[in-house]
mmCIF file of C-alpha atoms in Angstrom:
data_model
loop_
_atom_site.group_PDB
_atom_site.id
_atom_site.type_symbol
_atom_site.label_atom_id
_atom_site.label_comp_id
_atom_site.label_asym_id
_atom_site.label_seq_id
_atom_site.Cartn_x
_atom_site.Cartn_y
_atom_site.Cartn_z
ATOM 1 C CA MET A 1 113.134 120.898 91.344
ATOM 2 C CA ASN A 2 116.743 121.154 92.408
ATOM 3 C CA ASN A 3 119.551 119.081 90.846
ATOM 4 C CA GLY A 4 121.328 118.209 93.995
ATOM 5 C CA GLN A 5 121.923 114.592 94.976
ATOM 6 C CA ILE A 6 120.977 113.436 98.571
ATOM 7 C CA ASN A 7 123.159 110.619 99.997
ATOM 8 C CA LEU A 8 121.153 107.646 101.060
ATOM 9 C CA GLY A 9 124.222 105.358 102.083
ATOM 10 C CA TYR A 10 126.857 103.424 100.417
ATOM 11 C CA GLY A 11 127.340 105.479 97.216
ATOM 12 C CA ASN A 12 123.529 105.660 96.634
ATOM 13 C CA THR A 13 121.871 108.892 96.025
ATOM 14 C CA VAL A 14 118.397 110.283 95.145
ATOM 15 C CA ALA A 15 117.759 113.439 93.394
ATOM 16 C CA ASP A 16 116.591 116.364 95.593
ATOM 17 C CA GLY A 17 112.937 116.953 95.082
ATOM 18 C CA GLU A 18 112.169 113.405 94.329
ATOM 19 C CA MET A 19 111.429 112.465 97.956
ATOM 20 C CA VAL A 20 108.055 112.783 99.478
ATOM 21 C CA ALA A 21 108.674 111.387 102.986
ATOM 22 C CA VAL A 22 111.317 109.545 105.017
ATOM 23 C CA ILE A 23 109.959 107.350 107.649
ATOM 24 C CA SER A 24 111.082 104.639 110.120
ATOM 25 C CA PRO A 25 110.162 100.964 108.854
ATOM 26 C CA GLY A 26 109.023 99.671 112.328
ATOM 27 C CA SER A 27 105.300 99.976 112.201
ATOM 28 C CA LEU A 28 102.932 97.549 110.504
ATOM 29 C CA PRO A 29 101.445 100.002 108.180
ATOM 30 C CA VAL A 30 104.945 100.839 106.807
ATOM 31 C CA GLN A 31 105.843 97.167 106.608
ATOM 32 C CA ARG A 32 102.705 96.728 104.493
ATOM 33 C CA LEU A 33 103.682 99.483 102.368
ATOM 34 C CA ILE A 34 107.139 97.967 101.790
ATOM 35 C CA ALA A 35 105.516 94.646 100.907
ATOM 36 C CA ASP A 36 103.147 96.225 98.558
ATOM 37 C CA ALA A 37 105.964 97.983 96.815
ATOM 38 C CA GLU A 38 107.875 94.694 96.443
ATOM 39 C CA ALA A 39 104.939 93.043 94.850
ATOM 40 C CA LYS A 40 104.574 95.712 92.337
ATOM 41 C CA SER A 41 108.464 95.748 91.611
ATOM 42 C CA GLN A 42 108.765 99.385 93.129
ATOM 43 C CA LEU A 43 110.916 98.450 95.851
ATOM 44 C CA VAL A 44 114.753 99.485 95.831
ATOM 45 C CA ASP A 45 117.041 98.082 98.513
ATOM 46 C CA TYR A 46 120.045 100.557 99.209
ATOM 47 C CA THR A 47 120.925 98.670 102.629
ATOM 48 C CA GLN A 48 123.783 96.426 101.264
ATOM 49 C CA GLY A 49 122.600 93.575 103.446
ATOM 50 C CA ARG A 50 122.066 95.723 106.551
ATOM 51 C CA SER A 51 118.809 96.158 108.261
ATOM 52 C CA PRO A 52 116.659 99.022 106.849
ATOM 53 C CA ARG A 53 116.443 102.021 109.394
ATOM 54 C CA ALA A 54 114.671 104.353 106.952
ATOM 55 C CA VAL A 55 111.993 104.032 104.186
ATOM 56 C CA VAL A 56 112.066 106.827 101.574
ATOM 57 C CA ILE A 57 108.931 107.276 99.492
ATOM 58 C CA LEU A 58 109.465 108.931 95.990
ATOM 59 C CA VAL A 59 107.170 111.016 93.921
ATOM 60 C CA THR A 60 106.848 108.186 91.654
ATOM 61 C CA GLY A 61 105.362 105.886 94.285
ATOM 62 C CA ALA A 62 108.638 103.884 94.477
ATOM 63 C CA ILE A 63 109.924 102.868 97.914
ATOM 64 C CA ILE A 64 113.754 102.906 98.880
ATOM 65 C CA LEU A 65 115.205 101.133 101.868
ATOM 66 C CA SER A 66 118.094 102.755 103.496
ATOM 67 C CA ALA A 67 120.409 101.789 106.174
ATOM 68 C CA PHE A 68 120.817 105.326 107.401
ATOM 69 C CA GLN A 69 118.549 106.807 109.987
ATOM 70 C CA PRO A 70 115.706 109.098 108.904
ATOM 71 C CA GLU A 71 117.344 111.969 110.835
ATOM 72 C CA THR A 72 120.560 111.397 108.875
ATOM 73 C CA ILE A 73 118.903 111.509 105.503
ATOM 74 C CA GLY A 74 117.142 114.529 106.645
ATOM 75 C CA SER A 75 120.292 116.371 107.520
ATOM 76 C CA HIS A 76 121.698 115.244 104.083
ATOM 77 C CA GLU A 77 118.744 116.890 102.524
ATOM 78 C CA ASN A 78 119.221 120.133 104.434
ATOM 79 C CA LYS A 79 122.918 120.276 103.452
ATOM 80 C CA VAL A 80 122.018 119.915 99.771
ATOM 81 C CA ARG A 81 119.187 122.339 99.890
ATOM 82 C CA ASN A 82 121.455 124.993 101.603
ATOM 83 C CA GLN A 83 124.197 124.482 99.008
ATOM 84 C CA LEU A 84 121.859 125.308 96.029
#
């Protein structure tokens, strides 16, 4: 794993290598995934009151909600990996 930090918005980051997937929150299966994570206390909200535009799944099974688009998070991840 690399030691870079990927920006997920508003000063919040996640370590490079910890993300399994970055997906859009619109579909019903993803909404169920969010509800299940919240019930298990594994949901972290990085949106600062804004609507979530991306759902980040971590290797630990935790879920992060971000106000950034999945494409934006992907470009941040690419920048971090290219710097290392």
